[in-house]
């Protein structure tokens, strides 16, 4: 899932104005689970900051 910061802001704004997750997903053309993921990350970080330090490096060979 790679979502632009502008889209994250749009998702959060719609959710904070009372739009349901299902309607936000439809409006932004993403899955409802993506909306839920974005919102949970927003609540954890209290902002739109990407957590790049958590990116997995993959399996070591």
PDB file of C-alpha atoms in Angstrom:
ATOM      1  CA  UNK A   1       0.000   0.000   0.000  1.00  0.00           C
ATOM      2  CA  UNK A   2       1.611   3.206  -1.163  1.00  0.00           C
ATOM      3  CA  UNK A   3      -0.601   6.210  -0.596  1.00  0.00           C
ATOM      4  CA  UNK A   4       0.369   9.839  -1.071  1.00  0.00           C
ATOM      5  CA  UNK A   5       0.359  12.246   1.832  1.00  0.00           C
ATOM      6  CA  UNK A   6      -2.290  14.392   0.123  1.00  0.00           C
ATOM      7  CA  UNK A   7      -4.575  11.364  -0.039  1.00  0.00           C
ATOM      8  CA  UNK A   8      -3.927  10.639   3.651  1.00  0.00           C
ATOM      9  CA  UNK A   9      -4.934  14.212   4.507  1.00  0.00           C
ATOM     10  CA  UNK A  10      -8.095  13.824   2.429  1.00  0.00           C
ATOM     11  CA  UNK A  11      -9.006  10.540   4.151  1.00  0.00           C
ATOM     12  CA  UNK A  12      -8.465  11.981   7.633  1.00  0.00           C
ATOM     13  CA  UNK A  13     -10.419  15.140   6.805  1.00  0.00           C
ATOM     14  CA  UNK A  14     -13.387  13.159   5.515  1.00  0.00           C
ATOM     15  CA  UNK A  15     -13.367  10.898   8.571  1.00  0.00           C
ATOM     16  CA  UNK A  16     -13.179  13.843  10.967  1.00  0.00           C
ATOM     17  CA  UNK A  17     -16.180  15.473   9.296  1.00  0.00           C
ATOM     18  CA  UNK A  18     -18.241  12.390  10.075  1.00  0.00           C
ATOM     19  CA  UNK A  19     -18.088  10.515   6.790  1.00  0.00           C
ATOM     20  CA  UNK A  20     -18.200   6.747   7.237  1.00  0.00           C
ATOM     21  CA  UNK A  21     -15.149   4.625   6.425  1.00  0.00           C
ATOM     22  CA  UNK A  22     -17.100   2.909   3.657  1.00  0.00           C
ATOM     23  CA  UNK A  23     -17.999   6.220   1.998  1.00  0.00           C
ATOM     24  CA  UNK A  24     -14.434   7.528   2.399  1.00  0.00           C
ATOM     25  CA  UNK A  25     -13.093   4.370   0.749  1.00  0.00           C
ATOM     26  CA  UNK A  26     -15.507   4.782  -2.140  1.00  0.00           C
ATOM     27  CA  UNK A  27     -14.740   8.491  -2.551  1.00  0.00           C
ATOM     28  CA  UNK A  28     -10.958   8.010  -2.442  1.00  0.00           C
ATOM     29  CA  UNK A  29     -11.058   4.782  -4.479  1.00  0.00           C
ATOM     30  CA  UNK A  30      -9.198   2.718  -1.871  1.00  0.00           C
ATOM     31  CA  UNK A  31     -10.261  -0.271   0.205  1.00  0.00           C
ATOM     32  CA  UNK A  32     -11.982   0.181   3.541  1.00  0.00           C
ATOM     33  CA  UNK A  33      -9.080  -1.598   5.223  1.00  0.00           C
ATOM     34  CA  UNK A  34      -6.731   1.047   3.795  1.00  0.00           C
ATOM     35  CA  UNK A  35      -8.921   3.775   5.276  1.00  0.00           C
ATOM     36  CA  UNK A  36      -8.881   1.987   8.621  1.00  0.00           C
ATOM     37  CA  UNK A  37      -5.088   1.527   8.458  1.00  0.00           C
ATOM     38  CA  UNK A  38      -4.501   5.200   7.616  1.00  0.00           C
ATOM     39  CA  UNK A  39      -6.793   6.356  10.419  1.00  0.00           C
ATOM     40  CA  UNK A  40      -5.193   4.050  12.996  1.00  0.00           C
ATOM     41  CA  UNK A  41      -1.730   5.340  12.051  1.00  0.00           C
ATOM     42  CA  UNK A  42      -3.018   8.898  12.314  1.00  0.00           C
ATOM     43  CA  UNK A  43      -4.319   8.218  15.828  1.00  0.00           C
ATOM     44  CA  UNK A  44      -1.009   6.610  16.868  1.00  0.00           C
ATOM     45  CA  UNK A  45       1.203   9.403  15.540  1.00  0.00           C
ATOM     46  CA  UNK A  46      -1.253  12.294  15.979  1.00  0.00           C
ATOM     47  CA  UNK A  47      -0.292  13.539  12.552  1.00  0.00           C
ATOM     48  CA  UNK A  48       0.353  12.652   8.948  1.00  0.00           C
ATOM     49  CA  UNK A  49       3.994  11.652   9.446  1.00  0.00           C
ATOM     50  CA  UNK A  50       5.155   8.569   7.563  1.00  0.00           C
ATOM     51  CA  UNK A  51       6.880   5.964   9.683  1.00  0.00           C
ATOM     52  CA  UNK A  52       9.712   5.175   7.270  1.00  0.00           C
ATOM     53  CA  UNK A  53      11.889   3.739  10.017  1.00  0.00           C
ATOM     54  CA  UNK A  54       9.490   0.786  10.255  1.00  0.00           C
ATOM     55  CA  UNK A  55       9.906  -0.286   6.648  1.00  0.00           C
ATOM     56  CA  UNK A  56      10.930  -3.922   6.494  1.00  0.00           C
ATOM     57  CA  UNK A  57      14.202  -4.627   4.787  1.00  0.00           C
ATOM     58  CA  UNK A  58      13.158  -8.068   3.671  1.00  0.00           C
ATOM     59  CA  UNK A  59      14.638 -11.456   4.313  1.00  0.00           C
ATOM     60  CA  UNK A  60      18.397 -11.625   4.691  1.00  0.00           C
ATOM     61  CA  UNK A  61      20.037 -14.095   2.328  1.00  0.00           C
TER      62      UNK A  61
END
